[in-house]
Short mmCIF file of C-alpha atoms in Angstrom, two decimals:
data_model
loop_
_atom_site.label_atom_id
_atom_site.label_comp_id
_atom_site.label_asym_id
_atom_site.label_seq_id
_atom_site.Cartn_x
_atom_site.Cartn_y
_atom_site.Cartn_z
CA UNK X 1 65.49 72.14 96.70
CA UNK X 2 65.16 73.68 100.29
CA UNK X 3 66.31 77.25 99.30
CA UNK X 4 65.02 79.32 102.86
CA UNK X 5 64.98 82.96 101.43
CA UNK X 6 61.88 84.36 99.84
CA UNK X 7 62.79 87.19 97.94
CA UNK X 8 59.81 88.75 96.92
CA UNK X 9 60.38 92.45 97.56
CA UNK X 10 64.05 92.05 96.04
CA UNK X 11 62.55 90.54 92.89
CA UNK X 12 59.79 93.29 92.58
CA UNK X 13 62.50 96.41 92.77
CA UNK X 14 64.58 94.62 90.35
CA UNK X 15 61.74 94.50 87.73
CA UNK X 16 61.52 98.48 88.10
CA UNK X 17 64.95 98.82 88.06
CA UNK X 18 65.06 97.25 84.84
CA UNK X 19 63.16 99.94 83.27
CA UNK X 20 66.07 102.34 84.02
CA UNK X 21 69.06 100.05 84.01
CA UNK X 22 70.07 97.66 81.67
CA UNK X 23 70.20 94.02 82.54
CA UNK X 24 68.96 95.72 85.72
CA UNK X 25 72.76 95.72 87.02
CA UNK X 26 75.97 97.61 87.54
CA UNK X 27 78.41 95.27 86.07
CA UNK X 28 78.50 93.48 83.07
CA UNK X 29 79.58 90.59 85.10
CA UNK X 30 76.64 90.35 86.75
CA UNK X 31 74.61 90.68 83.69
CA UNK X 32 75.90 86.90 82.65
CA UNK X 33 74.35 86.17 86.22
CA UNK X 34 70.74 85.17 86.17
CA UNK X 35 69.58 85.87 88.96
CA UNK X 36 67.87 88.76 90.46
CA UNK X 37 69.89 90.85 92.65
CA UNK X 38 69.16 90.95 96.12
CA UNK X 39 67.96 94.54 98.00
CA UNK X 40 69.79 95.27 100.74
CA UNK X 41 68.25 97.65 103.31
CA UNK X 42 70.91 97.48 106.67
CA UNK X 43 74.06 96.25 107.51
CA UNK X 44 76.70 95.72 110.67
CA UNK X 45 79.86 93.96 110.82
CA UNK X 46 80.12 90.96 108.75
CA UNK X 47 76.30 90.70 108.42
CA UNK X 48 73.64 92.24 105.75
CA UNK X 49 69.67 92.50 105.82
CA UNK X 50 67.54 92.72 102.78
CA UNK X 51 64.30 93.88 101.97
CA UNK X 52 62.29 91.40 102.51
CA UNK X 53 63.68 90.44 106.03
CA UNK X 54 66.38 88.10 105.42
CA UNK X 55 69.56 87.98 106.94
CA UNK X 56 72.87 87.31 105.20
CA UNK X 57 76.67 86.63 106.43
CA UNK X 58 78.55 88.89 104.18
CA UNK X 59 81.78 87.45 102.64
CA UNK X 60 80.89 89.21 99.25
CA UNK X 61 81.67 92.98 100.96
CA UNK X 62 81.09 95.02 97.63
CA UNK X 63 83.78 92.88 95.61
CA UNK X 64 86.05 92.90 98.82
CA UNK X 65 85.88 96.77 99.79
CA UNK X 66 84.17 96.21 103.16
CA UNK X 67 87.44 94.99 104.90
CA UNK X 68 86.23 96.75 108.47
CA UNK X 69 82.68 95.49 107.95
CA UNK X 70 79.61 97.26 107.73
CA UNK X 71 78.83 100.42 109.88
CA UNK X 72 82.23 100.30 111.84
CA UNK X 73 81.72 102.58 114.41
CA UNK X 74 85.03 104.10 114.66
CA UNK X 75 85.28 104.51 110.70
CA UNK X 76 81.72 105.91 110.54
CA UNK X 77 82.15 108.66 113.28
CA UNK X 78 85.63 109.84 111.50
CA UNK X 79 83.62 109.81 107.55
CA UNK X 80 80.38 111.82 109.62
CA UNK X 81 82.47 113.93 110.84
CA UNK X 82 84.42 114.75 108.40
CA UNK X 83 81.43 115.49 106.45
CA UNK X 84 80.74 118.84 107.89
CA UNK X 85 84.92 119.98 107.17
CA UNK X 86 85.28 121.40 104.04
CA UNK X 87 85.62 118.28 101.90
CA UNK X 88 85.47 119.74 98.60
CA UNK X 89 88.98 122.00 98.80
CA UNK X 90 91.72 120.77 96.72
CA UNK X 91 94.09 119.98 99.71
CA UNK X 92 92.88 119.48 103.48
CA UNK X 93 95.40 118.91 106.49
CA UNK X 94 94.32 115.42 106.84
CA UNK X 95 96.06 114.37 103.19
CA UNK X 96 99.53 113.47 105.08
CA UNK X 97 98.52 111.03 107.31
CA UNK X 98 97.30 108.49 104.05
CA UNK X 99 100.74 109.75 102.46
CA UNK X 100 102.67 108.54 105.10
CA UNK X 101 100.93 105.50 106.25
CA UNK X 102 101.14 104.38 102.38
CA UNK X 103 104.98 105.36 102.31
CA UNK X 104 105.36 103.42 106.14
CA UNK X 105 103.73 99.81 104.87
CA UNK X 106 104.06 99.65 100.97
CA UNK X 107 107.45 98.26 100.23
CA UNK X 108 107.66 100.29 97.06
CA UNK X 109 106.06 103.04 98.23
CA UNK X 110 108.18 106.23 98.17
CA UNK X 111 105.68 108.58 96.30
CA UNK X 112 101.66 108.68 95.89
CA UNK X 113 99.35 109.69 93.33
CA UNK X 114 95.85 108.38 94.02
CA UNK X 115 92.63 108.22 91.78
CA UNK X 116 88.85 106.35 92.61
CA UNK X 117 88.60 103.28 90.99
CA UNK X 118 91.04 100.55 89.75
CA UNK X 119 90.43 100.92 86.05
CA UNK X 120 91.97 104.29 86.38
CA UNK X 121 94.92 103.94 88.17
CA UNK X 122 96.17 100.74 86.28
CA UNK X 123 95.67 102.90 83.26
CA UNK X 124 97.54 105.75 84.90
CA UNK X 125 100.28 103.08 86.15
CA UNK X 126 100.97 101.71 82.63
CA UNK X 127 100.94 105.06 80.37
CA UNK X 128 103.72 105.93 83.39
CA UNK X 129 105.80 103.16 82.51
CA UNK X 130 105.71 103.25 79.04
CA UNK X 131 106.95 107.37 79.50
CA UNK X 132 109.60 106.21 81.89
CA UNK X 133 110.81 103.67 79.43
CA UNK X 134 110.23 104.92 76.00
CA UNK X 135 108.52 102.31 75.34
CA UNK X 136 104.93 100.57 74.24
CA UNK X 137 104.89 96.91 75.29
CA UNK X 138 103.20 95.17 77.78
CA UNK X 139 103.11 91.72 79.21
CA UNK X 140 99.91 90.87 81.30
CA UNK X 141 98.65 87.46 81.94
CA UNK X 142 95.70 85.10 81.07
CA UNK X 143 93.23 84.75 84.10
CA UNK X 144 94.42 88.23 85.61
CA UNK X 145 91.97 91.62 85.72
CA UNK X 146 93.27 95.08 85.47
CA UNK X 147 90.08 96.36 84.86
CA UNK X 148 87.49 96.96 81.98
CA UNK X 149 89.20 99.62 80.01
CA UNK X 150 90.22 98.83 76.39
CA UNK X 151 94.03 98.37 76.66
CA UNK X 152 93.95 95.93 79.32
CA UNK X 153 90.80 94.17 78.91
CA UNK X 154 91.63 93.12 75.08
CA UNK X 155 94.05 90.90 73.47
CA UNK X 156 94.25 88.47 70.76
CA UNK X 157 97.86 88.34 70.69
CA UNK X 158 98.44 85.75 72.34
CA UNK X 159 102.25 84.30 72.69
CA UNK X 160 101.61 80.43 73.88
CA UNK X 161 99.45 77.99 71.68
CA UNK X 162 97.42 77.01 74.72
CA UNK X 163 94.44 75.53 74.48
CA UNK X 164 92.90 77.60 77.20
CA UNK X 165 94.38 80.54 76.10
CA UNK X 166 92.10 82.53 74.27
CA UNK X 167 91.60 86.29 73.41
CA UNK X 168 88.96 88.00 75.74
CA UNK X 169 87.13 90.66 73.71
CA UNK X 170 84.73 93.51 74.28
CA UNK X 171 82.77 95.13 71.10
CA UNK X 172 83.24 98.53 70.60
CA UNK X 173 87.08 98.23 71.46
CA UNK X 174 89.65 100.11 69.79
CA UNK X 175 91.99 97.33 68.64
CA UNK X 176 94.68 98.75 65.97
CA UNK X 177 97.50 99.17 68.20
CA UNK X 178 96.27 97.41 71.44
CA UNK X 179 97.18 94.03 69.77
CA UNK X 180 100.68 94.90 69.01
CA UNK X 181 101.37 96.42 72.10
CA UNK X 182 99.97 93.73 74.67
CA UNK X 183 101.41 90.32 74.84
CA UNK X 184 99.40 87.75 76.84
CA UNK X 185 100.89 84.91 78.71
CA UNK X 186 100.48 81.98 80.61
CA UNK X 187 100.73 82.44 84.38
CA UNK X 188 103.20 80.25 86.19
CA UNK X 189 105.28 79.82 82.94
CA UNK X 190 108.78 81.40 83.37
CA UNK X 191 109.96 79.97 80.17
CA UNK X 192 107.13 82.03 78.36
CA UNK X 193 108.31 84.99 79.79
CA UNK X 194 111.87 84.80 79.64
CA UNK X 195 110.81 84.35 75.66
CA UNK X 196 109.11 87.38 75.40
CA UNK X 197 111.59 89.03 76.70
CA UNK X 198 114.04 87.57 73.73
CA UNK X 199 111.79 87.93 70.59
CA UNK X 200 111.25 91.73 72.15
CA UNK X 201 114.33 92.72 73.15
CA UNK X 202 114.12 96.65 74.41
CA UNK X 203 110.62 97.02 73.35
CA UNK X 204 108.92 95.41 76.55
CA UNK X 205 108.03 98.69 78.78
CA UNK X 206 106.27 96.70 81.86
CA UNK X 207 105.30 93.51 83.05
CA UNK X 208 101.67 94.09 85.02
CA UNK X 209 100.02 91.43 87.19
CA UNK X 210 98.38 90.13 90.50
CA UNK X 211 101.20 88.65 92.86
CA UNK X 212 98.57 86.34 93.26
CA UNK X 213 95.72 85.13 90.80
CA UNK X 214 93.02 85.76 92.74
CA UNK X 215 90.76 86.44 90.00
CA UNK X 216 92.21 83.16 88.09
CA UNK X 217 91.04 80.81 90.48
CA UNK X 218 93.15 81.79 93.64
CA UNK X 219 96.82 80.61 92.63
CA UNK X 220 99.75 81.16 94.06
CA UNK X 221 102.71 82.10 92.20
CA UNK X 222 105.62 78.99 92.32
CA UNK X 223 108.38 79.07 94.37
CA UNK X 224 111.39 81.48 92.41
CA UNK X 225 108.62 82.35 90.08
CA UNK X 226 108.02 86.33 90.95
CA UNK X 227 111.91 86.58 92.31
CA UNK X 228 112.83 85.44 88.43
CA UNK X 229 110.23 88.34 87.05
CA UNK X 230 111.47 90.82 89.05
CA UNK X 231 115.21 90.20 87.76
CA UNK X 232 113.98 90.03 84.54
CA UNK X 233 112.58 93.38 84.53
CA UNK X 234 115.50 94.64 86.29
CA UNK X 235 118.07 92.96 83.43
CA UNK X 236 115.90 94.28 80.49
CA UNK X 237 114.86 97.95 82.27
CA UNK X 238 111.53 97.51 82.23
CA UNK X 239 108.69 98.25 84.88
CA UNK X 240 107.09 95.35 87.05
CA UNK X 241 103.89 96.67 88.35
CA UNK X 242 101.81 94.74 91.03
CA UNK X 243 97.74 95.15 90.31
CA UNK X 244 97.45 94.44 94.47
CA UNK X 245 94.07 96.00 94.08
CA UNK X 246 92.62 92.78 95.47
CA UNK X 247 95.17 91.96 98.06
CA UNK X 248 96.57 94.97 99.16
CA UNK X 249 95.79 95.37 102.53
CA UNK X 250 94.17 92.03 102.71
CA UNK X 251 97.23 90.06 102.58
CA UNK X 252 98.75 92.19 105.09
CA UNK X 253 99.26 95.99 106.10
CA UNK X 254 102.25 95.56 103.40
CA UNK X 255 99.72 93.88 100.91
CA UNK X 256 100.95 90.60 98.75
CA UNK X 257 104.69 92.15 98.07
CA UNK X 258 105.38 92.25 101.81
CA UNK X 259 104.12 89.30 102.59
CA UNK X 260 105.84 87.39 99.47
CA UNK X 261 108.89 89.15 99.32
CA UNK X 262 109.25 91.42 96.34
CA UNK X 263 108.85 94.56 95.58
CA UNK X 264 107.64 96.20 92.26
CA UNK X 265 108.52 99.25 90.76
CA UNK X 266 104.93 100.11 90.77
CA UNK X 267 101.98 98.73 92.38
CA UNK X 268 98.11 100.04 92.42
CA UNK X 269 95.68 99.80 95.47
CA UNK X 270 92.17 99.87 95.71
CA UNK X 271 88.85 98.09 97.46
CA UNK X 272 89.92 97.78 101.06
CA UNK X 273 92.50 100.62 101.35
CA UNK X 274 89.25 102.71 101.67
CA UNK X 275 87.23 100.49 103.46
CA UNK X 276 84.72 100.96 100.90
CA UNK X 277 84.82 104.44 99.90
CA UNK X 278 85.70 104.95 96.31
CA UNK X 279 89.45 105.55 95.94
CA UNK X 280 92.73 103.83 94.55
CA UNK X 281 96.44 104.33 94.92
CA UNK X 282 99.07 104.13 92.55
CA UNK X 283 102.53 103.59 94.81
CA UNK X 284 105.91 103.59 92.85
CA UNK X 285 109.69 104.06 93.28
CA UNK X 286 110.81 107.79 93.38
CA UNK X 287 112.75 108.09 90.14
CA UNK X 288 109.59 107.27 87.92
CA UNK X 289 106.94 108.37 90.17
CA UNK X 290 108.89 112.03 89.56
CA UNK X 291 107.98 112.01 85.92
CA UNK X 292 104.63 113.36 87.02
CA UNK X 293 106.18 116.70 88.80
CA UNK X 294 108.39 117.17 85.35
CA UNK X 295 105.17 117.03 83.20
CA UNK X 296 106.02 114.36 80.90
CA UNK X 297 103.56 112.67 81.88
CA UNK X 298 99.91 113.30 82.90
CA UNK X 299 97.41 112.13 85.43
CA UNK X 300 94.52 114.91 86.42
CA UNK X 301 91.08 114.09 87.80
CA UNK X 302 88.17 116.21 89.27
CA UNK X 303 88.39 113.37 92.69
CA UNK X 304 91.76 113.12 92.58
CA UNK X 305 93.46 112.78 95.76
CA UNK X 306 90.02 113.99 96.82
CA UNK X 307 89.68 114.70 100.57
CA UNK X 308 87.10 112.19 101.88
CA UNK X 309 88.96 109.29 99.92
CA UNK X 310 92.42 110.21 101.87
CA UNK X 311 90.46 110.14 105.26
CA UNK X 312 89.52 107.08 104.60
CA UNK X 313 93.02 105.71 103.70
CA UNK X 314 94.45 107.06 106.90
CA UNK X 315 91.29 105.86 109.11
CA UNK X 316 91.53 101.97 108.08
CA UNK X 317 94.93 102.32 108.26
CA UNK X 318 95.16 103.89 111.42
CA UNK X 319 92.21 101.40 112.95
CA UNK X 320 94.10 98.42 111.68
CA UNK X 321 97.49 99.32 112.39
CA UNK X 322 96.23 99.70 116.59
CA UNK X 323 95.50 95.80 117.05
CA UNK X 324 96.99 94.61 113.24
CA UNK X 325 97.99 90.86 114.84
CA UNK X 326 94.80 90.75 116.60
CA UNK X 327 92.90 91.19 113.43
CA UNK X 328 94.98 89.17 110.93
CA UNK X 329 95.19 86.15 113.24
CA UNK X 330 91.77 86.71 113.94
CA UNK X 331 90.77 86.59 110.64
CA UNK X 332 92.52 83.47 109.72
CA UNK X 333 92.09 81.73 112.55
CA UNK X 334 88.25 82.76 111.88
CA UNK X 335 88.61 81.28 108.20
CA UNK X 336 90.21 78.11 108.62
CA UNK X 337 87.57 77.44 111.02
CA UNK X 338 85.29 78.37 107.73
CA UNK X 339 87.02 76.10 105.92
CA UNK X 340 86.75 73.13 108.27
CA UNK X 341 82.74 73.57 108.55
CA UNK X 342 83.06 73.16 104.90
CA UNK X 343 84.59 70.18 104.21
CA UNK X 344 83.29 68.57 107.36
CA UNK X 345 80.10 69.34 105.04
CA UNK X 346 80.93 68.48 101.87
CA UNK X 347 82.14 65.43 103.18
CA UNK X 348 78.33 64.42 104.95
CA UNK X 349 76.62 65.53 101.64
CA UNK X 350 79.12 63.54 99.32
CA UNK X 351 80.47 66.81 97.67
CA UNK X 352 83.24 67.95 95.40
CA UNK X 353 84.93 71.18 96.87
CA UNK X 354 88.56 72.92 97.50
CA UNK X 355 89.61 75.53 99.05
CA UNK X 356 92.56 77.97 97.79
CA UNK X 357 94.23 81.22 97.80
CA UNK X 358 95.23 83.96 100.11
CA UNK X 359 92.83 83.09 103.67
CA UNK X 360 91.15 86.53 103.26
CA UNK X 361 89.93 86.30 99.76
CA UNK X 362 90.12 82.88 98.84
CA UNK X 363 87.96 81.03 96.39
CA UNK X 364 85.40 77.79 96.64
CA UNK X 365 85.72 75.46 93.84
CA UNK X 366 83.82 72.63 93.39
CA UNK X 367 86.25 70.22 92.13
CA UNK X 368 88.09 67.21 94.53
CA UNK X 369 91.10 68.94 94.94
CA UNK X 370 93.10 72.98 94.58
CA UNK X 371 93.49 73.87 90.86
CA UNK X 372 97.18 73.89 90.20
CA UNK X 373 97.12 76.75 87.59
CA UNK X 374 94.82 79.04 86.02
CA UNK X 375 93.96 76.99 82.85
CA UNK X 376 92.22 74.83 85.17
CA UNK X 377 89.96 77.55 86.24
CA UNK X 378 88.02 76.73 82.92
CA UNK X 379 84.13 77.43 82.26
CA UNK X 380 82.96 74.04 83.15
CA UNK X 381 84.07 74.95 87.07
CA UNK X 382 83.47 78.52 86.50
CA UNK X 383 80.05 77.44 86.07
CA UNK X 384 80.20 75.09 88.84
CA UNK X 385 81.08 77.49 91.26
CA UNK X 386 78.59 79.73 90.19
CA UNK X 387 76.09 77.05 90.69
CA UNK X 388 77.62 77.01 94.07
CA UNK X 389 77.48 80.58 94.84
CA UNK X 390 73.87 80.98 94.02
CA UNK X 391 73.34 78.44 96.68
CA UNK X 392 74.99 79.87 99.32
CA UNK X 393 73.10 82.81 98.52
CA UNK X 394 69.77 80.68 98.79
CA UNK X 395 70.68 79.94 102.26
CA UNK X 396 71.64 83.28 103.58
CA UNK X 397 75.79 82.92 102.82
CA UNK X 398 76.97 85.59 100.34
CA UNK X 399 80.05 85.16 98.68
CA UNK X 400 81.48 87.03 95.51
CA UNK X 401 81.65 85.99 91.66
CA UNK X 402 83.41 83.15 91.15
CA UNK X 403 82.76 81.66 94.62
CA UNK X 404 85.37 83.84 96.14
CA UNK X 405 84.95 84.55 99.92
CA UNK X 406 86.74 87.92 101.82
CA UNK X 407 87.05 88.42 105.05
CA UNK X 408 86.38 91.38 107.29
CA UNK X 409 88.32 92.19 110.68
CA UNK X 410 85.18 91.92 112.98
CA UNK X 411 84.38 88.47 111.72
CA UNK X 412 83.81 86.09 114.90
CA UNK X 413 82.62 82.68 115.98
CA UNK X 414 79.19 83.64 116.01
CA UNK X 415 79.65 83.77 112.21
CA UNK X 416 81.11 80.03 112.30
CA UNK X 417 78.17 79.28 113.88
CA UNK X 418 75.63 80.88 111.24
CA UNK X 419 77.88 79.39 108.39
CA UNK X 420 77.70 76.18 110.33
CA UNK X 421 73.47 75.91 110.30
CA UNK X 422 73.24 76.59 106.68
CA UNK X 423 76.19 75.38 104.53
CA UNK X 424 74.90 71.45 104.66
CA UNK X 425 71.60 72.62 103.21
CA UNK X 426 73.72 74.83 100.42
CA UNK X 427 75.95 72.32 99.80
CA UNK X 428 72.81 69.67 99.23
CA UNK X 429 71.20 71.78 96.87
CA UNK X 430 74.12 72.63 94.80
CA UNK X 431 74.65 68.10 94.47
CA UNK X 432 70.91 67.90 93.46
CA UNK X 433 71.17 70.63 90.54
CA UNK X 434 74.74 70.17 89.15
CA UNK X 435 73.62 66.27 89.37
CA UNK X 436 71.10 67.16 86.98
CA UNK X 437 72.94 69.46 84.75
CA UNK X 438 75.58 66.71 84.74
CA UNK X 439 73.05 64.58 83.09
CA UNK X 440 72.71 66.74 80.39
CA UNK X 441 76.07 67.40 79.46
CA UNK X 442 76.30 63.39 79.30
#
């Protein structure tokens, strides 16, 4: 093993942390992960420094909210000084500019109600479209994340007999009426869909998902595949709602929708739209966005719409929307260049790996060539890739669970270059331990 990073002082302020928090983590993702967390003490543009001195090239960026990098200068001088305003009233003047950048570059954006994290506003977005439509059913999909909240997280009614499809369950989840009302699916199946839509005729009140499966392995959807959704929904009134929480922004000022050409009824933004400051957007069409100003339905939160989280929308907007071809070329010109390092590596060291997904928050595998749908994203290469990740990690490259990798706007060649010294010796550890856990499985 040539791991380079001693982390020392990390491991000791985990042990302490322990005592408080536990696992000694925020997530219960990272829980399942076994290693210690790492410390971080500074940051600036696409790179991080931890507490015992090492330095890191960022592609993790808290889950994908970092999309200016750390300590933007421009970003951080309109957040300071908006500190000393008075951030705490219930409406500031700043609030339009968010509105309207929302309403200028989300397709289906023609009214706003925002909330902090993503958990909340998919909630918010669903209990809207069941009020709009009178009705309790859901279709989601196996390998997509709407967040950790009971309704969407649980499901053991599941449609397809597919091997890989089985129900994801959290104790302590209230589970009377959330199996009746949520029907899972295969993603990439039409046929499965146009079936639920048969056996429930005029009970189905939305069809939620992400326009791409980023957290299923990075798939696309096939060609006619969302166009045939969206007319579905439109034939049977219900709601299609795009979780774009991931690739909103990302994909494009317009997010996934603009970029693949349909546009959802409702859609929900989060991470990057506030360049890391806690705060998420639920965008819909004007007709059932309105059923909030009638009071038939309700969404009401302390933060809320809160004033430091709209500055932030209309800042990264604003510095994005100044040089927006500069940065998206930049960044995937910047990231195929990633991606050729890579294989150009995993080719000297003899090793497995594919790239896939949207170029700004696409996903490592370590298998000889691009799943083709999110079944394949099994444990066996879940656990691969988190072999992978940890790694990386080892050698100063951080990427995000699952392998995945996001860009920020200031990446640059100088972060080729630092990707370039270190990924043979990450990719030559990874062969030497999944060799030997290979051994064992055999």
């Amino acid at each position: 093993m040539k791991m380079i990073y001693s982390r020392k002082q990390s491991q000791k302020h985990h042990e302490l942390l322990k005592t408080f928090l536990p696992g000694g983590k925020y997530s219960s993702y990272a829980i399942k992960d076994s290693s210690s967390p790492i410390v971080f003490c500074r940051g600036k543009g696409s790179r991080l420094w931890d507490v015992d001195g090492n330095e890191y090239l960022d592609f993790n960026l808290k889950s994908g909210s970092a999309f200016l990098g750390h300590a933007h200068d421009e970003f951080s001088s309109v957040l300071g000084d908006f500190i000393g305003a008075p951030f705490f009233a219930d409406h500031y003047s700043n609030e339009l500019a968010a509105c309207r950048y929302l309403r200028q570059y989300i397709p289906c954006c023609e009214a706003v109600r925002f909330g902090l994290s993503g958990t909340e506003i998919v909630l918010n977005a669903v209990r809207l479209a069941r009020a709009y439509t009178h009705r309790s059913k859901i279709i989601r999909f196996y390998g997509h994340y709407h967040g950790n909240a009971d309704p969407l997280i649980y499901s053991n009614k599941v449609l397809i007999e597919r091997p890989f499809l089985r129900p994801f369950v959290t104790e302590g989840a209230i589970d009377s009426h959330i199996e009746n009302d949520n029907l899972l699916l295969p993603w990439n199946d039409i046929e499965a869909v146009e079936k639920a839509f048969q056996d429930y005729t005029e009970q189905i009140a939305a069809v939620i998902m992400e326009p791409v499966a980023v957290n299923g392995g990075g798939i696309y959807p096939k060609e006619g595949y969302l166009e045939r959704i969206r007319e579905l929904c439109t034939n049977n009134n219900a709601i299609l709602i795009f979780d774009e929480i991931i690739t909103g922004i990302r994909m494009g000022l317009g997010g996934a929708q603009s970029v693949l050409k349909v546009v959802p009824d409702l859609c929900v933004l989060g991470k990057a739209v506030g360049g890391g400051i806690p705060v998420s957007v639920l965008c819909g069409k004007m007709d059932i966005m309105n059923a909030y100003e009638s009071g038939r339905v309700i969404q009401a939160g302390t933060f809320n719409g809160y004033t430091l989280g709209l500055t932030a929308i209309g800042s990264v907007f604003q510095i994005i929307e100044k040089h927006a071809d500069n940065y998206y070329q930049n960044m995937e010109r910047v990231m195929k260049n990633i991606c050729s390092v890579l294989f150009e590596s995993a080719k000297k060291v003899g090793f497995p790996v594919s790239v896939q997904g949207p170029l700004t928050c696409m996903s490592i595998h370590c298998t000889e060539s691009e799943l083709k749908s999110v079944d394949e994203f099994d444990g066996k290469v879940r656990f691969m890739d988190g072999v992978l990740r940890e790694c990386f990690i080892g050698h100063g490259i951080l990427n995000a669970y699952t392998s995945r990798i996001y860009a920020n706007i200031n990446l640059t060649e100088d972060d080729v270059e630092f990707f370039g010294k270190r990924i043979t010796g990450a990719l030559e550890d990874a062969s030497l331990l999944l060799s030997r856990i290979k051994r064992g499985w055999e």
